[in-house]
Tab-separated table of C-alpha atoms in Angstrom:
chain	number	residue	atom	x	y	z
A	1	MET	CA	-19.103	-19.101	-21.187
A	2	GLU	CA	-21.401	-18.750	-18.646
A	3	ALA	CA	-18.737	-19.684	-15.994
A	4	SER	CA	-16.702	-17.119	-17.333
A	5	TYR	CA	-19.454	-14.689	-17.019
A	6	ARG	CA	-20.209	-15.697	-13.540
A	7	ARG	CA	-16.509	-15.215	-12.865
A	8	GLY	CA	-16.559	-11.764	-14.246
A	9	ARG	CA	-19.452	-10.372	-12.318
A	10	ALA	CA	-18.241	-12.127	-9.069
A	11	ALA	CA	-14.978	-9.840	-9.674
A	12	GLY	CA	-17.052	-6.835	-10.481
A	13	ALA	CA	-18.991	-7.324	-7.322
A	14	ALA	CA	-15.867	-7.713	-5.171
A	15	ILE	CA	-14.237	-4.645	-6.690
A	16	GLY	CA	-17.116	-2.416	-6.489
A	17	ALA	CA	-17.545	-3.590	-2.742
A	18	SER	CA	-14.174	-2.775	-1.996
A	19	LEU	CA	-14.127	0.788	-3.508
A	20	VAL	CA	-17.200	1.470	-1.374
A	21	ALA	CA	-15.280	0.274	2.080
A	22	GLY	CA	-12.449	1.980	0.978
A	23	GLY	CA	-14.278	5.292	0.192
A	24	VAL	CA	-16.303	5.190	3.428
A	25	PHE	CA	-13.060	4.496	5.435
A	26	VAL	CA	-11.045	7.618	3.793
A	27	ALA	CA	-14.413	9.855	3.993
A	28	LEU	CA	-14.646	8.990	7.884
A	29	THR	CA	-10.884	9.453	8.288
A	30	VAL	CA	-10.830	12.716	6.814
A	31	LEU	CA	-13.852	13.969	8.504
A	32	ALA	CA	-12.293	13.089	11.755
A	33	ASP	CA	-9.085	14.912	10.833
A	34	GLN	CA	-10.804	17.966	9.794
A	35	ASP	CA	-12.234	18.131	13.464
A	36	VAL	CA	-9.210	19.292	15.439
A	37	ALA	CA	-11.210	19.429	18.858
A	38	GLY	CA	-12.772	15.804	18.527
A	39	ARG	CA	-9.497	14.471	16.890
A	40	ALA	CA	-7.488	14.756	19.943
A	41	ALA	CA	-10.266	12.728	21.789
A	42	LEU	CA	-10.022	9.828	19.374
A	43	PRO	CA	-8.277	6.553	21.257
A	44	TRP	CA	-6.716	5.639	18.164
A	45	ARG	CA	-4.627	8.759	17.367
A	46	ALA	CA	-1.618	7.587	19.376
A	47	ASP	CA	0.772	5.302	18.333
A	48	PRO	CA	0.859	2.339	17.790
A	49	TYR	CA	-2.415	2.580	16.112
A	50	HIS	CA	-1.925	5.869	14.550
A	51	THR	CA	0.615	4.801	12.241
A	52	ALA	CA	-1.218	1.750	10.972
A	53	ILE	CA	-4.241	4.081	10.142
A	54	GLY	CA	-1.676	6.452	8.500
A	55	LEU	CA	-0.460	4.169	6.494
A	56	ALA	CA	-4.054	3.237	5.329
A	57	GLU	CA	-5.092	6.700	4.968
A	58	LEU	CA	-2.306	7.381	2.264
A	59	VAL	CA	-2.256	4.214	0.619
A	60	VAL	CA	-5.929	3.299	0.095
A	61	PRO	CA	-6.594	6.549	-1.906
A	62	ALA	CA	-4.135	5.722	-4.564
A	63	LEU	CA	-5.035	2.047	-4.686
A	64	ALA	CA	-8.993	3.198	-5.183
A	65	LEU	CA	-7.713	5.663	-7.901
A	66	ALA	CA	-5.761	3.181	-9.739
A	67	ILE	CA	-8.158	0.556	-9.689
A	68	VAL	CA	-11.226	3.235	-11.116
A	69	VAL	CA	-8.704	4.270	-14.001
A	70	ARG	CA	-8.298	0.574	-15.009
A	71	LEU	CA	-12.106	0.062	-14.987
A	72	PHE	CA	-12.160	2.626	-18.333
A	73	VAL	CA	-10.197	-0.102	-20.154
A	74	TRP	CA	-11.748	-2.880	-18.561
A	75	ARG	CA	-13.016	-4.581	-21.806
A	76	ALA	CA	-9.394	-4.159	-23.588
A	77	PRO	CA	-7.664	-7.298	-24.514
A	78	GLY	CA	-6.057	-9.059	-21.531
A	79	GLY	CA	-9.391	-9.479	-19.451
A	80	PRO	CA	-8.541	-12.294	-17.356
A	81	ASP	CA	-5.018	-10.819	-16.265
A	82	ARG	CA	-6.854	-7.436	-15.541
A	83	ALA	CA	-9.742	-9.360	-13.234
A	84	GLN	CA	-7.282	-11.175	-11.577
A	85	GLN	CA	-4.778	-8.338	-10.714
A	86	THR	CA	-7.593	-5.832	-10.201
A	87	VAL	CA	-9.125	-8.247	-7.585
A	88	ARG	CA	-5.874	-8.487	-5.840
A	89	ALA	CA	-5.318	-5.018	-5.579
A	90	ALA	CA	-9.098	-4.483	-4.214
A	91	GLY	CA	-7.941	-7.435	-1.830
A	92	THR	CA	-5.014	-5.397	-0.738
A	93	MET	CA	-6.901	-2.241	-0.130
A	94	THR	CA	-9.476	-4.130	1.689
A	95	ALA	CA	-6.974	-5.832	3.992
A	96	LEU	CA	-5.120	-2.502	4.737
A	97	VAL	CA	-8.658	-0.964	5.718
A	98	GLY	CA	-9.167	-3.972	7.765
A	99	ALA	CA	-6.141	-3.620	9.451
A	100	ALA	CA	-6.393	-0.018	10.357
A	101	LEU	CA	-9.984	-0.884	11.816
A	102	ALA	CA	-8.488	-3.557	13.657
A	103	PHE	CA	-6.310	-1.020	15.277
A	104	GLU	CA	-9.012	1.295	15.795
A	105	TRP	CA	-10.872	-1.427	17.638
A	106	ALA	CA	-7.935	-2.281	19.746
A	107	ALA	CA	-7.711	1.388	20.635
A	108	VAL	CA	-11.194	1.788	21.829
A	109	ILE	CA	-11.423	-1.616	23.851
A	110	GLY	CA	-8.303	-0.413	25.468
A	111	ALA	CA	-9.780	3.421	26.116
A	112	THR	CA	-11.762	3.877	29.250
A	113	ASP	CA	-13.270	6.973	27.872
A	114	ALA	CA	-14.503	5.204	24.391
A	115	GLY	CA	-18.267	5.414	25.410
A	116	ARG	CA	-18.326	9.064	25.246
A	117	HIS	CA	-17.544	9.064	21.679
A	118	PRO	CA	-20.507	7.826	20.113
A	119	ALA	CA	-20.268	8.995	16.447
A	120	PRO	CA	-16.821	7.626	15.642
A	121	LEU	CA	-17.991	4.163	16.956
A	122	VAL	CA	-21.112	4.402	14.815
A	123	GLY	CA	-18.650	5.008	11.785
A	124	LEU	CA	-16.259	2.294	12.787
A	125	GLY	CA	-18.904	-0.215	13.020
A	126	VAL	CA	-20.499	0.770	9.592
A	127	THR	CA	-16.950	0.261	8.074
A	128	SER	CA	-16.223	-2.858	9.429
A	129	LEU	CA	-19.559	-4.271	8.172
A	130	LEU	CA	-18.528	-3.058	4.579
A	131	VAL	CA	-15.177	-4.516	4.988
A	132	ALA	CA	-16.529	-7.780	6.118
A	133	VAL	CA	-19.256	-7.657	3.074
A	134	ALA	CA	-16.125	-6.713	0.678
A	135	THR	CA	-14.130	-9.929	2.240
A	136	VAL	CA	-16.493	-12.415	1.418
A	137	LEU	CA	-17.010	-11.329	-2.056
A	138	LEU	CA	-13.361	-11.231	-2.660
A	139	VAL	CA	-13.026	-14.814	-1.514
A	140	ARG	CA	-15.792	-15.874	-3.658
A	141	SER	CA	-14.070	-14.348	-6.569
A	142	ARG	CA	-10.677	-15.636	-5.952
A	143	ARG	CA	-8.573	-17.026	-9.146
A	144	PRO	CA	-10.224	-20.252	-10.366
A	145	ALA	CA	-8.097	-23.503	-10.569
A	146	GLY	CA	-6.069	-24.068	-13.727
A	147	ALA	CA	-5.575	-19.961	-14.336
A	148	ALA	CA	-2.535	-18.786	-15.739
A	149	ARG	CA	0.103	-18.175	-13.207
A	150	ARG	CA	2.236	-15.826	-15.299
A	151	TRP	CA	0.712	-12.255	-16.364
A	152	ARG	CA	1.029	-11.137	-19.768
A	153	ARG	CA	-0.722	-7.735	-19.182
A	154	ASP	CA	-0.106	-5.413	-16.412
A	155	TRP	CA	-1.442	-1.761	-15.317
A	156	LEU	CA	1.305	0.026	-16.873
A	157	GLY	CA	0.290	-1.286	-20.260
A	158	ASP	CA	-3.344	-0.462	-19.351
A	159	ALA	CA	-2.342	3.334	-18.092
A	160	ALA	CA	-0.314	3.904	-21.501
A	161	LEU	CA	-3.611	2.558	-23.382
A	162	ALA	CA	-5.916	4.817	-21.309
A	163	CYS	CA	-3.259	7.634	-21.870
A	164	ARG	CA	-3.680	7.157	-25.632
A	165	TRP	CA	-7.040	9.272	-24.983
A	166	THR	CA	-5.299	11.957	-23.846
A	167	PRO	CA	-3.233	14.914	-25.581
A	168	LEU	CA	-0.296	13.723	-24.297
A	169	PRO	CA	2.456	12.948	-26.893
A	170	ARG	CA	2.497	9.212	-27.981
A	171	SER	CA	6.482	8.977	-27.750
A	172	TRP	CA	5.601	9.300	-23.709
A	173	THR	CA	3.014	6.418	-23.916
A	174	GLY	CA	3.987	4.144	-26.772
A	175	PRO	CA	5.596	0.544	-26.330
A	176	PRO	CA	9.151	2.130	-26.378
A	177	ALA	CA	8.358	4.356	-23.033
A	178	VAL	CA	6.384	1.092	-21.663
A	179	ASP	CA	9.423	-1.009	-21.977
A	180	ALA	CA	11.828	1.526	-20.433
A	181	VAL	CA	9.741	1.898	-17.271
A	182	ARG	CA	9.481	-1.742	-17.196
A	183	ARG	CA	13.407	-2.142	-17.141
A	184	HIS	CA	13.409	0.640	-14.626
A	185	ALA	CA	10.794	-0.436	-12.322
A	186	LEU	CA	12.396	-0.302	-9.092
A	187	ALA	CA	13.686	3.497	-10.013
A	188	LEU	CA	9.943	4.097	-10.577
A	189	PHE	CA	8.899	2.904	-7.080
A	190	VAL	CA	11.502	4.521	-5.284
A	191	GLY	CA	11.173	7.965	-7.209
A	192	ALA	CA	7.270	7.659	-6.537
A	193	SER	CA	7.794	7.027	-3.005
A	194	GLY	CA	10.375	9.672	-2.659
A	195	LEU	CA	7.887	12.243	-4.144
A	196	ALA	CA	5.210	11.093	-1.915
A	197	GLY	CA	7.405	11.034	1.178
A	198	ALA	CA	8.609	14.657	0.615
A	199	ALA	CA	4.920	15.790	0.167
A	200	LEU	CA	3.850	13.925	3.594
A	201	ALA	CA	6.933	15.531	5.169
A	202	GLY	CA	6.148	18.780	3.896
A	203	ALA	CA	2.240	18.411	4.800
A	204	GLN	CA	3.212	17.122	8.383
A	205	SER	CA	5.789	20.275	8.856
A	206	ILE	CA	2.979	22.748	8.004
A	207	GLY	CA	-0.034	20.889	9.664
A	208	GLU	CA	2.299	20.197	12.969
A	209	GLN	CA	4.299	23.586	12.788
A	210	LEU	CA	7.562	21.398	12.701
A	211	THR	CA	11.084	23.406	12.402
A	212	ASP	CA	13.104	20.881	13.140
A	213	PRO	CA	15.018	20.157	9.666
A	214	LEU	CA	16.373	16.697	11.384
A	215	LEU	CA	12.927	15.671	12.427
A	216	ILE	CA	11.406	16.606	8.850
A	217	GLY	CA	14.427	14.839	7.291
A	218	TRP	CA	13.634	11.774	9.516
A	219	TYR	CA	9.900	11.979	8.521
A	220	PHE	CA	10.873	11.717	4.801
A	221	VAL	CA	13.305	8.858	5.005
A	222	VAL	CA	10.535	6.945	7.091
A	223	ALA	CA	7.801	7.554	4.724
A	224	THR	CA	9.792	6.924	1.537
A	225	ALA	CA	11.410	3.648	2.815
A	226	SER	CA	7.941	2.454	4.231
A	227	LEU	CA	6.140	3.275	0.622
A	228	THR	CA	9.048	1.737	-1.174
A	229	ALA	CA	8.413	-1.352	0.860
A	230	PHE	CA	4.595	-1.492	-0.123
A	231	CYS	CA	5.121	-0.677	-3.590
A	232	LEU	CA	7.230	-3.618	-3.988
A	233	VAL	CA	5.043	-5.824	-1.818
A	234	GLY	CA	1.850	-4.582	-3.702
A	235	ASN	CA	3.723	-5.081	-7.379
A	236	ALA	CA	4.212	-8.893	-6.328
A	237	VAL	CA	0.749	-9.185	-5.488
A	238	ALA	CA	-1.303	-7.132	-8.081
A	239	GLY	CA	1.342	-7.051	-10.911
A	240	PHE	CA	1.193	-3.206	-11.661
A	241	VAL	CA	4.485	-3.686	-13.412
A	242	VAL	CA	5.153	-7.211	-15.182
A	243	ARG	CA	8.964	-7.545	-15.002
A	244	PRO	CA	11.537	-10.153	-16.146
A	245	ALA	CA	12.286	-12.481	-13.273
A	246	PRO	CA	15.029	-10.991	-10.787
A	247	GLY	CA	18.436	-12.222	-10.569
A	248	ARG	CA	20.183	-12.765	-7.130
A	249	VAL	CA	21.363	-9.304	-6.600
A	250	ARG	CA	18.056	-7.598	-7.616
A	251	ARG	CA	16.084	-9.986	-5.476
A	252	ALA	CA	18.526	-9.306	-2.449
A	253	VAL	CA	18.171	-5.510	-3.166
A	254	GLU	CA	14.345	-5.269	-3.291
A	255	ALA	CA	14.135	-8.144	-0.278
A	256	ALA	CA	16.331	-5.597	1.646
A	257	LEU	CA	14.234	-2.669	0.886
A	258	VAL	CA	11.113	-4.245	1.884
A	259	THR	CA	12.229	-5.800	5.310
A	260	GLY	CA	14.043	-2.335	5.761
A	261	GLY	CA	11.059	-0.147	4.936
A	262	SER	CA	8.854	-2.157	6.923
A	263	THR	CA	10.917	-2.444	10.180
A	264	SER	CA	11.467	1.044	9.939
A	265	LEU	CA	7.586	1.416	10.177
A	266	LEU	CA	7.108	-1.301	13.027
A	267	ALA	CA	9.776	0.508	14.984
A	268	VAL	CA	8.116	3.902	14.656
A	269	ALA	CA	4.761	2.406	15.589
A	270	PHE	CA	6.108	0.215	18.547
A	271	ARG	CA	9.056	2.625	19.766
A	272	ASP	CA	7.484	3.335	23.080
A	273	PRO	CA	6.047	0.143	23.997
A	274	ALA	CA	9.089	-1.672	23.135
A	275	ARG	CA	11.388	0.377	25.235
A	276	ALA	CA	8.904	0.343	28.047
A	277	ALA	CA	8.947	-3.491	28.058
A	278	VAL	CA	12.908	-3.264	28.855
A	279	GLY	CA	12.278	-0.859	31.266
A	280	LEU	CA	13.062	2.323	29.291
A	281	GLY	CA	11.083	5.547	28.896
A	282	PRO	CA	9.606	7.039	25.804
A	283	VAL	CA	11.671	8.624	23.018
A	284	THR	CA	12.271	12.123	23.913
A	285	SER	CA	15.091	13.317	21.041
A	286	VAL	CA	14.755	13.313	17.379
A	287	PRO	CA	18.481	11.495	17.289
A	288	THR	CA	17.409	8.934	19.426
A	289	MET	CA	14.387	8.420	17.446
A	290	ALA	CA	16.223	8.415	14.182
A	291	TRP	CA	18.627	5.656	15.647
A	292	LEU	CA	16.198	3.317	17.062
A	293	THR	CA	13.895	3.344	13.881
A	294	LEU	CA	16.321	3.878	10.994
A	295	GLY	CA	18.926	2.140	12.590
A	296	THR	CA	16.687	-0.941	12.979
A	297	GLY	CA	15.424	-0.860	9.565
A	298	LEU	CA	18.753	-0.549	8.259
A	299	GLY	CA	19.912	-3.336	10.246
A	300	VAL	CA	17.529	-5.762	9.004
A	301	ALA	CA	18.033	-4.754	5.647
A	302	VAL	CA	21.433	-5.500	5.616
A	303	LEU	CA	21.045	-8.724	7.481
A	304	THR	CA	18.308	-9.570	4.885
A	305	ALA	CA	20.586	-8.690	1.887
A	306	ALA	CA	23.630	-10.453	3.190
A	307	ALA	CA	21.609	-13.772	3.918
A	308	LEU	CA	20.037	-13.899	0.282
A	309	LEU	CA	23.540	-13.295	-1.425
A	310	LEU	CA	25.051	-15.969	0.172
A	311	ARG	CA	22.486	-18.510	-0.125
A	312	THR	CA	20.139	-17.426	-2.906
A	313	PRO	CA	20.921	-19.570	-6.284
A	314	GLU	CA	20.340	-17.366	-9.542
A	315	SER	CA	16.898	-17.189	-10.560
A	316	THR	CA	16.070	-18.928	-13.878
A	317	GLY	CA	12.583	-17.776	-14.101
A	318	LYS	CA	11.246	-15.691	-17.095
A	319	ALA	CA	8.747	-13.129	-15.545
A	320	THR	CA	7.731	-11.880	-12.493
A	321	GLY	CA	5.768	-8.913	-10.856
């Protein structure tokens, strides 16, 4: 009992520290975005730094919100699964913030005028310290030896439990609805990513005053593909929706979505350095940008699916994220 209590306190401390680090990161990033004059002078506003920071800026608030909502049902049945999954989600959030900070530090080191902007550097140092503290606490609260390897509870079930306190119809949150979502989890991930991608493309077109439909469409596809990849990876790590073990086809499709979406995002971030490395100039047209980024991602996705379909035997497991 005492060991379980200590593990619970360690998990709570790690989750709380991660939320603080993520909140400070998002707050400082939003404040920097509001300062139009100072934003242009930040050394990490250009790629490849900006792409990594933008992903964290988008995903960290969503993960933080999901964690906070889950805390409302923290003492419901299924505590061990809930603690492990929430710590993993907090670890994912902290890792994203840490990666974004690493890109920011790299931009600062490579900038010749970094010393002229002390305020962002102070915020960067404070956030880095908070991430370091959260990382130490997360390591201390890692899953103990002998803990269950297959989850019986997930975030979806907790969300349905929390929705019972709302005026939503019970038919929307009852066991049949939850089971239906579990059966179509991939469609849920793709649909949610598409909605977020559309919102991002719309915000980008308004904020940057974009008028080229091809450029807006390219932005939407890249955002949707990369967010779908993150949803699948995040689900495997934190168990947002516990599903039956995948068969050969589903495993190949999901692996292709992960590798294709991730590759497309990397191609966006490193398009100019990669072209410069082979003696080519920066991308100057939308068709070239689309071919370079989405074409690369599509090629990697096709190769991944083909390799798995040809070599992977049919799964015999019972449950997976």
